[in-house]
Coordinates of C-alpha atoms in Angstrom, one line a residue:
X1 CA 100.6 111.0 89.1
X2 CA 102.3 107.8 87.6
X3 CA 105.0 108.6 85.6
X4 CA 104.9 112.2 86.6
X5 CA 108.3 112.0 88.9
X6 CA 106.1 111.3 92.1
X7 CA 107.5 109.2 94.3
X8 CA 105.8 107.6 97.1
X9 CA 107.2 107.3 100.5
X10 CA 105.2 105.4 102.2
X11 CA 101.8 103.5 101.9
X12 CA 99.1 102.2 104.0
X13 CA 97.1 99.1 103.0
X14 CA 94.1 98.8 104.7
X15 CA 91.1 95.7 104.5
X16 CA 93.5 93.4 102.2
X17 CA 93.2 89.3 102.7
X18 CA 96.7 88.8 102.3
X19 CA 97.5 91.4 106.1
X20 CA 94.3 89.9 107.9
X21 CA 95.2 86.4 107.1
X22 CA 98.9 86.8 106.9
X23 CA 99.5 89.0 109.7
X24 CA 96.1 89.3 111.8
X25 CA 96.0 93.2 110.7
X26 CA 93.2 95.7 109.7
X27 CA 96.1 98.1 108.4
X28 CA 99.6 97.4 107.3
X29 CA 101.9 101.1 107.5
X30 CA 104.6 101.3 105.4
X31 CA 107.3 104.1 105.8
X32 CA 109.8 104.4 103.4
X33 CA 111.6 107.3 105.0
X34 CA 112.2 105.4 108.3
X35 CA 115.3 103.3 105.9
X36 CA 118.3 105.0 107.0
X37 CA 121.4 106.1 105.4
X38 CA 121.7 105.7 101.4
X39 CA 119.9 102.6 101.1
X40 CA 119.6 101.9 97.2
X41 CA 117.6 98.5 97.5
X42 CA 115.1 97.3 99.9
X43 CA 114.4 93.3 100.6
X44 CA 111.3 92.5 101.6
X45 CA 111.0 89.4 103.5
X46 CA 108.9 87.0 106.2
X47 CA 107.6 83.6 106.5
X48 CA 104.9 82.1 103.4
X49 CA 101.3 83.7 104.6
X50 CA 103.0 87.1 105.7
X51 CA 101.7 89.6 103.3
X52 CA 105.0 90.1 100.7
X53 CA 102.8 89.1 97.7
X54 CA 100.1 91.8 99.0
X55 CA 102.4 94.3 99.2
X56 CA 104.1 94.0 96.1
X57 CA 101.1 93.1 94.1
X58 CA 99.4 96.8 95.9
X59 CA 102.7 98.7 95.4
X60 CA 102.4 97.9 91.5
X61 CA 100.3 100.5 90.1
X62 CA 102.6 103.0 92.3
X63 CA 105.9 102.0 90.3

């Protein structure tokens, strides 16, 4: 569907190292529609060992 004017709204990452080590979780939800208002950007951010990398590095093939 890449490139195809899908756009996700939200993704679950299940069984990475990055959430089990980082954050102790199985399953990491992300929902995009719970962001409020207009928002144009979105900051990801936590403590080193929290997961941002994983996410990013997973959300990749998406963008």
């Amino acid at each position: 569907m890449r490139g195809q004017g899908y756009v996700p709204h939200s993704i679950v990452l299940t069984g990475f190292k990055g959430i089990r080590s980082g954050l102790g979780r199985e399953t990491l939800d992300l929902d995009l529609d719970a962001i409020t208002g207009d928002a144009a950007l979105v900051a990801i951010g936590g403590t080193n060992g929290r997961g941002k990398t994983t996410l990013m590095d997973n959300l990749h093939p998406l963008c």
